[in-house]
Short mmCIF file of C-alpha atoms and ligand atoms in Angstrom, two decimals:
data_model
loop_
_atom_site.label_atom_id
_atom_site.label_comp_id
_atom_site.label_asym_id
_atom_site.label_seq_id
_atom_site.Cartn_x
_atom_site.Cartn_y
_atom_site.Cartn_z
CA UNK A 1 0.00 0.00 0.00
CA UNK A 2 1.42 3.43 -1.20
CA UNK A 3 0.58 6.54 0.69
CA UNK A 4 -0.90 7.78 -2.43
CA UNK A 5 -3.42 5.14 -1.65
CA UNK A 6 -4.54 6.45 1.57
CA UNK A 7 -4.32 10.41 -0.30
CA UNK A 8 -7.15 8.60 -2.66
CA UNK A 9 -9.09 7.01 0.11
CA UNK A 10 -9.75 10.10 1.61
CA UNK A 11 -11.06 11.56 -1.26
CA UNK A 12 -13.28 9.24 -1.71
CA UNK A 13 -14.62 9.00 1.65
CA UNK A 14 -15.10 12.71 2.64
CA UNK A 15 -13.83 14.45 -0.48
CA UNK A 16 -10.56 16.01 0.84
CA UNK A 17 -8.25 16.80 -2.26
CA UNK A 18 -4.83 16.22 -0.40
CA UNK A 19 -3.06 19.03 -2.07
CA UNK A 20 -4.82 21.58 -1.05
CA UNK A 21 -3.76 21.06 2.54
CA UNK A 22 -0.30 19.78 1.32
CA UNK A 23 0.43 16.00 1.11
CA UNK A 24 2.90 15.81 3.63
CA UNK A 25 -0.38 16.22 6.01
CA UNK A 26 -2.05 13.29 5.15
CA UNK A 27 1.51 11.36 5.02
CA UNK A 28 2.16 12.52 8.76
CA UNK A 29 -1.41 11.86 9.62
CA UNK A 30 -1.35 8.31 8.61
CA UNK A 31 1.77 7.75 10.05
CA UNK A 32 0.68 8.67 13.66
CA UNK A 33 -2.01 6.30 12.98
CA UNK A 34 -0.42 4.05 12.16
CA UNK A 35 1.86 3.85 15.24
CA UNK A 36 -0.94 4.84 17.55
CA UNK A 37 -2.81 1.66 16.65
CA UNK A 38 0.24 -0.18 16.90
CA UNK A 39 0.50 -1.63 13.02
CA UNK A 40 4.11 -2.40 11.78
CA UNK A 41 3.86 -1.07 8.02
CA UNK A 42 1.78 0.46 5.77
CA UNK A 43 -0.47 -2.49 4.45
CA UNK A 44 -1.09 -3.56 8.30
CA UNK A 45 -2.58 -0.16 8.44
CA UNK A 46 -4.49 -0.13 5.44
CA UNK A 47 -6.05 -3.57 6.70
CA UNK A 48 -7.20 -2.34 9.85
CA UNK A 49 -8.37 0.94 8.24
CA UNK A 50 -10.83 -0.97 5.71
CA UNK A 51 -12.21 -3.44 8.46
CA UNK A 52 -12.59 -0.78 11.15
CA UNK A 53 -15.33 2.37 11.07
CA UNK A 54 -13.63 3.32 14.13
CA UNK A 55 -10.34 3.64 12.71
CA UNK A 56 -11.93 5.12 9.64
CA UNK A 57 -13.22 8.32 11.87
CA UNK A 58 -9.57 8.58 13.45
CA UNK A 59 -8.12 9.10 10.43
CA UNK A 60 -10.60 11.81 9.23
CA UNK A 61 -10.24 13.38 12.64
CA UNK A 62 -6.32 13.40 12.04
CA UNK A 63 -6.52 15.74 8.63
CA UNK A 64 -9.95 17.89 9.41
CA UNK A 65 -8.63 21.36 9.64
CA UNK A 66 -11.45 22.26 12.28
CA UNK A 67 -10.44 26.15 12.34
CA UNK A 68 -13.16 28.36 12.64
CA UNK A 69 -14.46 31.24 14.62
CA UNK A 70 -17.04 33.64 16.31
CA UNK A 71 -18.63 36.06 13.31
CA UNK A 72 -15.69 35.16 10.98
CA UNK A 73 -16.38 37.08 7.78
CA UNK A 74 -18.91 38.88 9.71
CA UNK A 75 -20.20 40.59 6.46
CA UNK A 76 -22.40 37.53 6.29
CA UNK A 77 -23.78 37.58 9.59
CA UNK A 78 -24.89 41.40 8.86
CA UNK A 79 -26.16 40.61 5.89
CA UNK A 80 -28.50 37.14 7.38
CA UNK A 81 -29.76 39.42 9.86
CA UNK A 82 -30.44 42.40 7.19
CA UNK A 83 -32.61 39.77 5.00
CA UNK A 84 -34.33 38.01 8.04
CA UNK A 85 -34.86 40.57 10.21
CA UNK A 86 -37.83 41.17 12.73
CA UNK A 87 -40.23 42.68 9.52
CA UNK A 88 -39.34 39.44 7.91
CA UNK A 89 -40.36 37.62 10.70
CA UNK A 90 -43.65 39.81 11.52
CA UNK A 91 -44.33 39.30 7.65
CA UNK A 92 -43.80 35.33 7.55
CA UNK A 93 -46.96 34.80 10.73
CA UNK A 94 -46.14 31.19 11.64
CA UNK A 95 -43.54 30.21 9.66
CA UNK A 96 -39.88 29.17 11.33
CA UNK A 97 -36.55 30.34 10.00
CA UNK A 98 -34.20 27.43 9.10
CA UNK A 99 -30.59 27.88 8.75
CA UNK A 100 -27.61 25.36 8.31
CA UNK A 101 -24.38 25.31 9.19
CA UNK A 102 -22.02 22.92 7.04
CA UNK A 103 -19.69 22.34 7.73
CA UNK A 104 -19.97 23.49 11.50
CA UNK A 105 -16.62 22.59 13.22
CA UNK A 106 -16.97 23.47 17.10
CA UNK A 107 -19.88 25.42 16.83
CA UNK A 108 -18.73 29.11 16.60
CA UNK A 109 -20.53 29.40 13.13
CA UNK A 110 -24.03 28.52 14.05
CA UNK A 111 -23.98 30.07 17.31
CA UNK A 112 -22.77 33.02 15.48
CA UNK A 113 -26.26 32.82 13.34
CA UNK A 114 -28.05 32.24 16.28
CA UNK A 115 -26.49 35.52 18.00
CA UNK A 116 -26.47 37.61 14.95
CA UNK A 117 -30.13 37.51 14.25
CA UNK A 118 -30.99 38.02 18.52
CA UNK A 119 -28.85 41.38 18.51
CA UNK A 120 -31.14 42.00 15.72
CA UNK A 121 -34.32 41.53 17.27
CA UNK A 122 -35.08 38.50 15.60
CA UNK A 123 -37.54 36.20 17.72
CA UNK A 124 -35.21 33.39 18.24
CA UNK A 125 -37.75 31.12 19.49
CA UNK A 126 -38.89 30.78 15.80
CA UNK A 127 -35.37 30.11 14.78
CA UNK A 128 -33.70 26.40 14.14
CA UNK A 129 -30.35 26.09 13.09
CA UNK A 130 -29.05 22.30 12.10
CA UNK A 131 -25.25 22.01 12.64
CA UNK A 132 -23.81 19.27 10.19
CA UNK A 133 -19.84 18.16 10.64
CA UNK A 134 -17.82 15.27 10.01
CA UNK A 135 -15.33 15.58 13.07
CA UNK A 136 -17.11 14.26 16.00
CA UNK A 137 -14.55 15.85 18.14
CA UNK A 138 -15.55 19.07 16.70
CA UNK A 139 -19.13 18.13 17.38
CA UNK A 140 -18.18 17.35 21.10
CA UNK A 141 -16.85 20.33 21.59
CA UNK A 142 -19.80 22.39 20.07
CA UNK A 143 -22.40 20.92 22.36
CA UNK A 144 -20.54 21.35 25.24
CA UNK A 145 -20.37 25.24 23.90
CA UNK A 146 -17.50 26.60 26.09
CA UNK A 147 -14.79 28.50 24.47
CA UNK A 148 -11.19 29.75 24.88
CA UNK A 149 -9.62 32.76 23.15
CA UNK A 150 -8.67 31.25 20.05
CA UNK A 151 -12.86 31.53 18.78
CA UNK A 152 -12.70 35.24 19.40
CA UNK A 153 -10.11 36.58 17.21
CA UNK A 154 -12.48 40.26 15.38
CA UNK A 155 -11.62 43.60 17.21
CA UNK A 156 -15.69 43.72 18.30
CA UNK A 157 -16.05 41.14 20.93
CA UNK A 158 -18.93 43.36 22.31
CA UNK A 159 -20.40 39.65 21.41
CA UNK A 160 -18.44 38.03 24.35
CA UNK A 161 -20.11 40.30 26.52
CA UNK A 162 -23.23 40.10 25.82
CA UNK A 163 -24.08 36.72 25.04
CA UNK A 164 -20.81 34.57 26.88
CA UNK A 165 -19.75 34.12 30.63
CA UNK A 166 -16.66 33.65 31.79
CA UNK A 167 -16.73 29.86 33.70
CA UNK A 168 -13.32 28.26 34.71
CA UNK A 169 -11.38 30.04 32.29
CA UNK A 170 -13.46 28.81 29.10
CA UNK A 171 -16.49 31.53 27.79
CA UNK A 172 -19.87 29.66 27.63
CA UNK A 173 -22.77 30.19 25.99
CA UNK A 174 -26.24 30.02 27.76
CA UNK A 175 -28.70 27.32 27.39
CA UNK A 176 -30.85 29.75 25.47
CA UNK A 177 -28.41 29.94 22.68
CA UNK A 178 -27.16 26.29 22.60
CA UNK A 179 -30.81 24.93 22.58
CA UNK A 180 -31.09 26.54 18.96
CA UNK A 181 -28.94 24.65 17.72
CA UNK A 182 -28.90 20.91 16.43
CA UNK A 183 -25.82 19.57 16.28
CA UNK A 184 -25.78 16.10 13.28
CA UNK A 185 -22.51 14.32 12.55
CA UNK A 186 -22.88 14.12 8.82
CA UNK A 187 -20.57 13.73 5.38
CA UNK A 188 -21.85 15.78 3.20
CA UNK A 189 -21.27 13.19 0.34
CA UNK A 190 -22.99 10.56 1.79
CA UNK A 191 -25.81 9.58 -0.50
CA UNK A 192 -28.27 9.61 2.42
CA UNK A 193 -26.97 13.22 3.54
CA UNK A 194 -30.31 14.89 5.80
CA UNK A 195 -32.64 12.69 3.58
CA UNK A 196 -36.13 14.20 4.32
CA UNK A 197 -35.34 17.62 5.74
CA UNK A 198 -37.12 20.70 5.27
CA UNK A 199 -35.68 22.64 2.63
CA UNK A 200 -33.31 25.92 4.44
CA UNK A 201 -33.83 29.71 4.25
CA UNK A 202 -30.23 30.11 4.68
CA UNK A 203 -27.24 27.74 4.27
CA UNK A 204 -23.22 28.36 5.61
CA UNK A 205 -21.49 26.44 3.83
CA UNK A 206 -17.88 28.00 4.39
CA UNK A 207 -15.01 27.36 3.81
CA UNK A 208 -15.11 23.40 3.00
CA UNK A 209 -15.55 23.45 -0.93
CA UNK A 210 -11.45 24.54 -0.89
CA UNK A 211 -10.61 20.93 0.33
CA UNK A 212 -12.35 19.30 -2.86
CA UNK A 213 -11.39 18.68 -6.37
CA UNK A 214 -13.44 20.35 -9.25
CA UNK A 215 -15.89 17.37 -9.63
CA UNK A 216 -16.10 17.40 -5.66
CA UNK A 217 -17.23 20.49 -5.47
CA UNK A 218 -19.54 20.53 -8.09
CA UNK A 219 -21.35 17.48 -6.77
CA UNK A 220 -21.71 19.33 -3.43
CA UNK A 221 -22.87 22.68 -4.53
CA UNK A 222 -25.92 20.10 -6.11
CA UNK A 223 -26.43 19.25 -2.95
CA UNK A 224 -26.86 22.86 -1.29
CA UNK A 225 -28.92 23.58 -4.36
CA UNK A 226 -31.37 20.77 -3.52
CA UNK A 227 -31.31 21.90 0.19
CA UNK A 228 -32.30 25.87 -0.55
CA UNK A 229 -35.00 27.21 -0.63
CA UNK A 230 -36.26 29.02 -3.95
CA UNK A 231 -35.47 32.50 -2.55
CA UNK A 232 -32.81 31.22 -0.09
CA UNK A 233 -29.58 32.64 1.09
CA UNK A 234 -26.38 30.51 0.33
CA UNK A 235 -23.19 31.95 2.05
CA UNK A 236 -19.90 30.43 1.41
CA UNK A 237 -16.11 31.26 1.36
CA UNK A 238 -14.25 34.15 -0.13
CA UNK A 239 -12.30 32.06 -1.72
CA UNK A 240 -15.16 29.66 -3.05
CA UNK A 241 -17.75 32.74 -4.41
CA UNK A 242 -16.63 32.48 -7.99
CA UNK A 243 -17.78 28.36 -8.29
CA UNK A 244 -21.09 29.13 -7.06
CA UNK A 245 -21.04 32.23 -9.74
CA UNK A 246 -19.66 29.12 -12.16
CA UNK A 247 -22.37 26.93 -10.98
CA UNK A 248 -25.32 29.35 -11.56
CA UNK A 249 -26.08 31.18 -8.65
CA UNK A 250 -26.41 34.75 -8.89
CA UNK A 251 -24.97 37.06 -6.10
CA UNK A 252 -27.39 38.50 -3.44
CA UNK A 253 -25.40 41.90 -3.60
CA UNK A 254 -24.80 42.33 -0.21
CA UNK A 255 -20.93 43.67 -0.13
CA UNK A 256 -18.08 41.30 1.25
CA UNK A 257 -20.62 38.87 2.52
CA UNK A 258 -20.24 36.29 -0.52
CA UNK A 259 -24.02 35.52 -0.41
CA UNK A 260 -25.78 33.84 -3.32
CA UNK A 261 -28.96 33.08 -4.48
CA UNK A 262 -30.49 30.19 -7.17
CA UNK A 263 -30.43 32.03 -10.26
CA UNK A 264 -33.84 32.83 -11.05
CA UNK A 265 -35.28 31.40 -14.76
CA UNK A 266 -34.48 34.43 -16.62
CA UNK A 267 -31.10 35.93 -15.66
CA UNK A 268 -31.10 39.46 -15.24
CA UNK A 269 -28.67 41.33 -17.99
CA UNK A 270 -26.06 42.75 -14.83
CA UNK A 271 -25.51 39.46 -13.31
CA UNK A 272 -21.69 38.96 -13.53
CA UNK A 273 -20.47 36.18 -16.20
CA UNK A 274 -19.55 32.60 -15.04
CA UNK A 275 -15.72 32.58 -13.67
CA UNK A 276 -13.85 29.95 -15.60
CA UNK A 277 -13.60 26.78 -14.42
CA UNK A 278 -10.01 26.83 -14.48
CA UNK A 279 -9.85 30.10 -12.09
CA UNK A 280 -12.31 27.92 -9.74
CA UNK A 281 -10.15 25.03 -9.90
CA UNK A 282 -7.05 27.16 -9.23
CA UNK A 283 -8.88 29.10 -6.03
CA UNK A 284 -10.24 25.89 -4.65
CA UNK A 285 -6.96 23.39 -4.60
CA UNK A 286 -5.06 26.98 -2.98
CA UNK A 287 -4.60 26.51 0.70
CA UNK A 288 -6.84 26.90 3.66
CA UNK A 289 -9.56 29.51 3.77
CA UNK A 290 -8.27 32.87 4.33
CA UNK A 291 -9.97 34.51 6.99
CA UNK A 292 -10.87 38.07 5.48
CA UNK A 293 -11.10 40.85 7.85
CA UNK A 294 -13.24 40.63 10.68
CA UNK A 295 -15.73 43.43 9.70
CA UNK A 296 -17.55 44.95 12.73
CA UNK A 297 -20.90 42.84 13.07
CA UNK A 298 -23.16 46.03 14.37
CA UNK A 299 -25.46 44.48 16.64
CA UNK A 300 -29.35 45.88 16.30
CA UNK A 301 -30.82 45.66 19.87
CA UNK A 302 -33.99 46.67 19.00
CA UNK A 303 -35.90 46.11 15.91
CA UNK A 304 -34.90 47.70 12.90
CA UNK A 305 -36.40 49.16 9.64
CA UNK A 306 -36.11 47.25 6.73
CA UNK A 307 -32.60 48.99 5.56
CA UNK A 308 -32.74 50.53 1.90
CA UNK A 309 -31.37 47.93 -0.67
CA UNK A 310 -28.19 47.09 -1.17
CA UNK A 311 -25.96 49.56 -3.80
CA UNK A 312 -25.47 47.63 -7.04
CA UNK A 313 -21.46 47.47 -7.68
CA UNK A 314 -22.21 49.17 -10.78
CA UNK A 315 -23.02 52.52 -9.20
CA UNK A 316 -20.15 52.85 -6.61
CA UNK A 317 -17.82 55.69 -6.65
CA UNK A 318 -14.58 55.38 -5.74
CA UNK A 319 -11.89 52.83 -7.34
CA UNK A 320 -11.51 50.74 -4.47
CA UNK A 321 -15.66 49.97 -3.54
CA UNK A 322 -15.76 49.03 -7.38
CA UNK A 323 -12.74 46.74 -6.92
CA UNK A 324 -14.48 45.35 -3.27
CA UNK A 325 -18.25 44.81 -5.40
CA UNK A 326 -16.28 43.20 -8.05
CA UNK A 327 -14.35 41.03 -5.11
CA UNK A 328 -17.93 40.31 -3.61
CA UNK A 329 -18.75 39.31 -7.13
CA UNK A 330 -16.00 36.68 -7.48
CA UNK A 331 -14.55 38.51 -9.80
CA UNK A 332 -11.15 38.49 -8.81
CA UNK A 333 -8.86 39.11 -12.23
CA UNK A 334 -11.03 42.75 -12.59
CA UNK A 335 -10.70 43.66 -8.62
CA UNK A 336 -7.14 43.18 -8.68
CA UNK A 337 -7.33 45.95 -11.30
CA UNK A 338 -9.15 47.98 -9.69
CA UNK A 339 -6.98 47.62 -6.49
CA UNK A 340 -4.22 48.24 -8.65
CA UNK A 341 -5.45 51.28 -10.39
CA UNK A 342 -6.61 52.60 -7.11
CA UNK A 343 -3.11 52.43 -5.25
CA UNK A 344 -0.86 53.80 -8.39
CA UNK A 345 -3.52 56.96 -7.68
CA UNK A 346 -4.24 57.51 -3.93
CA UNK A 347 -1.97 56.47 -0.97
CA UNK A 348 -1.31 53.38 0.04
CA UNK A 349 -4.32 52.73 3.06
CA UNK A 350 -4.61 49.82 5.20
CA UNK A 351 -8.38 49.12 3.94
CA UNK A 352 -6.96 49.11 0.26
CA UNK A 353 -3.73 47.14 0.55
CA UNK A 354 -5.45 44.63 2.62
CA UNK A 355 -8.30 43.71 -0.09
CA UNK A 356 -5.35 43.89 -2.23
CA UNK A 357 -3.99 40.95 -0.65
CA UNK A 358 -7.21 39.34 -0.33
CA UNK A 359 -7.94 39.34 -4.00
CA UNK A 360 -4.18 38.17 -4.68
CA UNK A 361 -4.50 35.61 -1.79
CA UNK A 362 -7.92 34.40 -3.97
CA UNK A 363 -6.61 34.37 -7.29
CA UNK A 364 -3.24 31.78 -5.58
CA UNK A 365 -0.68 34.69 -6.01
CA UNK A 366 0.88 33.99 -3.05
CA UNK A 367 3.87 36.22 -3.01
CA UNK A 368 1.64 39.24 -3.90
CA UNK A 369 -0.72 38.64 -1.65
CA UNK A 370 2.12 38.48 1.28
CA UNK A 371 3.30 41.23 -0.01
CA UNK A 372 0.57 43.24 0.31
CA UNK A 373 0.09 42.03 3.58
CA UNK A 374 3.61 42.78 4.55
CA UNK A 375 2.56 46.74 4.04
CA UNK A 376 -0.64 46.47 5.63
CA UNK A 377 1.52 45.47 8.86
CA UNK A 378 3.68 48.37 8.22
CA UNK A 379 1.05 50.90 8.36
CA UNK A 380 -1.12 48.92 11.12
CA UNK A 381 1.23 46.62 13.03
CA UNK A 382 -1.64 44.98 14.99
CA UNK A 383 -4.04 44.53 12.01
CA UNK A 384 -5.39 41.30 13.21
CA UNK A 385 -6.43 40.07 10.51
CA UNK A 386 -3.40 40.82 7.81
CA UNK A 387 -1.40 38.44 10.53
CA UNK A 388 -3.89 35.96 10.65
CA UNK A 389 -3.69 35.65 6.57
CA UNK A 390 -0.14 36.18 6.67
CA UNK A 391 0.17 33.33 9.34
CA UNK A 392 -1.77 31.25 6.80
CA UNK A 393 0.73 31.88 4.12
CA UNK A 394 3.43 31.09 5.91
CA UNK A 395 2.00 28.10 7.46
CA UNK A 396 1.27 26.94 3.97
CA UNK A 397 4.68 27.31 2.43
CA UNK A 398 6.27 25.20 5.46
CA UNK A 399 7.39 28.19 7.82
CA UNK A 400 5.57 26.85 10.63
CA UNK A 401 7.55 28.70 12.98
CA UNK A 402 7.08 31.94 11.37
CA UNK A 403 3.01 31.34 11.22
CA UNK A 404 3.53 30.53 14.94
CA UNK A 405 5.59 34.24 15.55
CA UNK A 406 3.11 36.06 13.55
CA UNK A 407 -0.16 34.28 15.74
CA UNK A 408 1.94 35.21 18.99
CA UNK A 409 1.94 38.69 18.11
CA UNK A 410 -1.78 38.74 17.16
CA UNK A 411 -2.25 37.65 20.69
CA UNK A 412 0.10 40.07 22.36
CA UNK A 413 -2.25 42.71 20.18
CA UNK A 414 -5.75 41.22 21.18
CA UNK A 415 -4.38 41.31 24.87
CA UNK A 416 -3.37 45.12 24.74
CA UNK A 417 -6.70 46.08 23.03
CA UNK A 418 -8.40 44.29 26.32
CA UNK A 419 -6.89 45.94 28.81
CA UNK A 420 -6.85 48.95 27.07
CA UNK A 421 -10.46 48.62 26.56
CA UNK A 422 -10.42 47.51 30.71
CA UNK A 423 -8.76 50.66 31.51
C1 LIG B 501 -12.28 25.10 8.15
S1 LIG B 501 -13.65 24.32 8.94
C2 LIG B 501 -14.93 25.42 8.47
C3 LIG B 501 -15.85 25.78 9.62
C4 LIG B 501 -16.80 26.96 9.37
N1 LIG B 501 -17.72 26.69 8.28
C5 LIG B 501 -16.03 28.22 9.08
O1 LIG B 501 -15.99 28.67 7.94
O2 LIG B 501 -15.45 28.79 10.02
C6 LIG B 501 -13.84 22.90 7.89
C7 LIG B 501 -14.69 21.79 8.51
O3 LIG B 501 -15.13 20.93 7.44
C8 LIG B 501 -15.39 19.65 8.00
N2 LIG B 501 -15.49 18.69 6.89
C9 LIG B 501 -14.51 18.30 6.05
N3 LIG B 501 -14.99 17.42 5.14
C10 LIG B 501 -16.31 17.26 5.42
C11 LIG B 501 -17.34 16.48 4.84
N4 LIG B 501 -17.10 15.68 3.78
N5 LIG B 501 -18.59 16.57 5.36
C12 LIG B 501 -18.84 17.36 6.44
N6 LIG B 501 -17.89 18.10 7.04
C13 LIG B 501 -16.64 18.07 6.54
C14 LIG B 501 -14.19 19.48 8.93
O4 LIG B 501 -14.42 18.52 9.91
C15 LIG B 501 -13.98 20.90 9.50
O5 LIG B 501 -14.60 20.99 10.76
#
């Protein structure tokens, strides 16, 4: 047995594409399973793995990359909360909202849902959020819903406050929050994935397409098709907004929050022309999700107006909201122009070399898009987010020790903004 073999098992079973988290991964991964279960060789191994269901999960717990966090890509949080807001609910008499979370790692992302649309007034007793994951240690630790500083990584953690207390050094969520959620252990390619469920107003499905292979992902974006609903909400990664544009969903023009709809039977003339398959193919087999900026989630405590509707991308002013709608759009070649265009004539700003990066990080220019997030650090040395990405890249390209440096020093900044904040 080669490890190749193992690389193609994995596909097969949950859809993981080992290069985009680098082979060496899966390599390692089977080789601490292997010596964990105490199997000589490689074809021991294999044996045990193809007789055992238990060993099967073990080895999809050893290359899930589980990381996640509270209002990550917040955009999309503001934007759920825009669409189903409390006049959505008065309007809907009777009806439940249904929102899923796949995949949901530890929770962070469906409690995040579940918190959004309560600062926004939304009656959560008429909410239900399903909570789908393969990683049943991910699962464990969403139910038990208690959290250490590594989930809260945004500059607005007026969140924590609110909704978390502090319990034995871990923030926990109250039973009012936690019972909204249904957690489900669940591949998302098994055939019999939630057979018989009510279709969803909104679906998360973040950040998971960038582990699968062009036919992968296309088989799975079926399946999110077949679980919204007509005029649903379907939010996914930065990253993975130009295959859904590929695929035939249109974008739900809210700005930065990679939203999409089901393309309704006539397209309308401005919707944005299918990316390439070969651009989607690039972006997905890239590297890990990068986790755009934490955008400030503003919390609604009491009901709000139905806000005006959304600017179409067409209409914005300046150079660099043009190159962001175009971003939002998944269309990545004309934002970088834009970005570019925009920083040969105005000077150099945090906000604009950061999307920069963002759109280089999306199109797999890595060394432009470090670049770029080099000089963001030079103008704002604690911009959380730049060394978060920047952590990424480096993690990615083997400099594990210089992702570790750059995570320390986002932690050194979180803990001065606290007790600044405490002050
Ligand atoms: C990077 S996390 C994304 C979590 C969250 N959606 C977010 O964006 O923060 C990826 C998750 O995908 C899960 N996963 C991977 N393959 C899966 C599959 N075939 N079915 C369901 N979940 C899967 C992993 O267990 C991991 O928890």
């Amino acid at each position: 047995m080669t490890p190749e073999g193992f690389q193609q098992w994995l596909k097969h079973t949950m859809g993981l594409d080992a290069a985009s988290i680098g082979p060496g991964v899966v390599e390692r991964a089977v080789q601490r399973r292997m010596s964990a279960s105490e199997r000589a060789d490689l074809t021991a191994y294999w044996h045990l793995l193809r007789t055992s269901q238990l060993e099967q999960q073990e080895l999809i717990e050893a290359v899930v990359v589980p990381e996640t966090w509270f209002f990550r890509d917040s955009q999309a949080f503001a934007a759920l909360s825009h669409h189903y807001d409390p006049l959505w609910a008065a309007g809907h008499p009777g009806e439940r909202l249904r929102a899923l979370s796949l995949p949901c790692s530890s929770g962070e992302e469906p409690y995040t849902v579940v918190m959004a649309l309560l600062d926004a007034g939304f009656p959560i007793d008429r909410l239900d959020v399903d909570a789908v994951d393969i990683s049943e240690r991910a699962l464990s630790k969403a139910r038990h819903g208690a959290y250490g500083n590594n989930s809260f990584r945004g500059r607005e953690l007026g969140f924590r406050d609110r909704h978390f207390r502090l319990e034995d050094g871990a923030w926990r969520l109250p039973a009012s929050i936690r019972s909204r959620v249904r957690f489900i252990q669940g591949n998302v390619l098994d055939i019999a994935f939630l057979p018989g469920e009510a279709l969803y107003d909104a679906i998360f499905c973040r950040n998971l397409l960038i582990y699968f292979d062009a036919q992968t992902q296309v088989r799975t974006v079926e399946i999110l098709r077949r679980l919204l609903r007509p005029q649903g909400l379907l939010f996914v990664g930065p990253s993975e907004a130009s295959l859904m544009l590929a695929e035939g969903f249109v974008s739900a023009q809210f700005p930065m929050a990679f939203a999409f709809r089901k393309a309704p039977p006539k397209p309308a003339a401005d919707i944005a022309a299918p990316a390439p398959r070969k651009t989607v193919a690039a972006i997905a087999s890239a590297r890990p999700a990068p986790p755009p900026r934490a955008l400030s989630a503003v919390p609604r405590p009491t009901a709000p107006a139905r806000p005006a509707p959304q600017p179409a991308p067409a209409v914005d002013e300046s150079l660099l909201d043009r190159a962001q709608a175009l971003a939002d759009n998944g269309r990545f070649a004309e934002a970088a122009t834009a970005c570019e265009a925009y920083l040969q004539t105005h000077s150099a700003s945090a906000r604009a070399l950061y999307l920069s990066g963002l759109i280089h990080g999306a199109l797999g220019r890595d060394n432009a898009a470090e670049d770029h997030f080099r000089k963001v650090l030079y103008l704002e040395p604690c911009h959380e987010e730049a060394l978060m990405h920047l952590a990424l890249l480096l993690d990615t390209r083997g400099d594990a020790a210089g992702g570790r440096v750059l995570r320390l020093r986002a932690q050194r900044c979180r803990s001065a903004a606290t007790r600044q904040e405490s002050q």
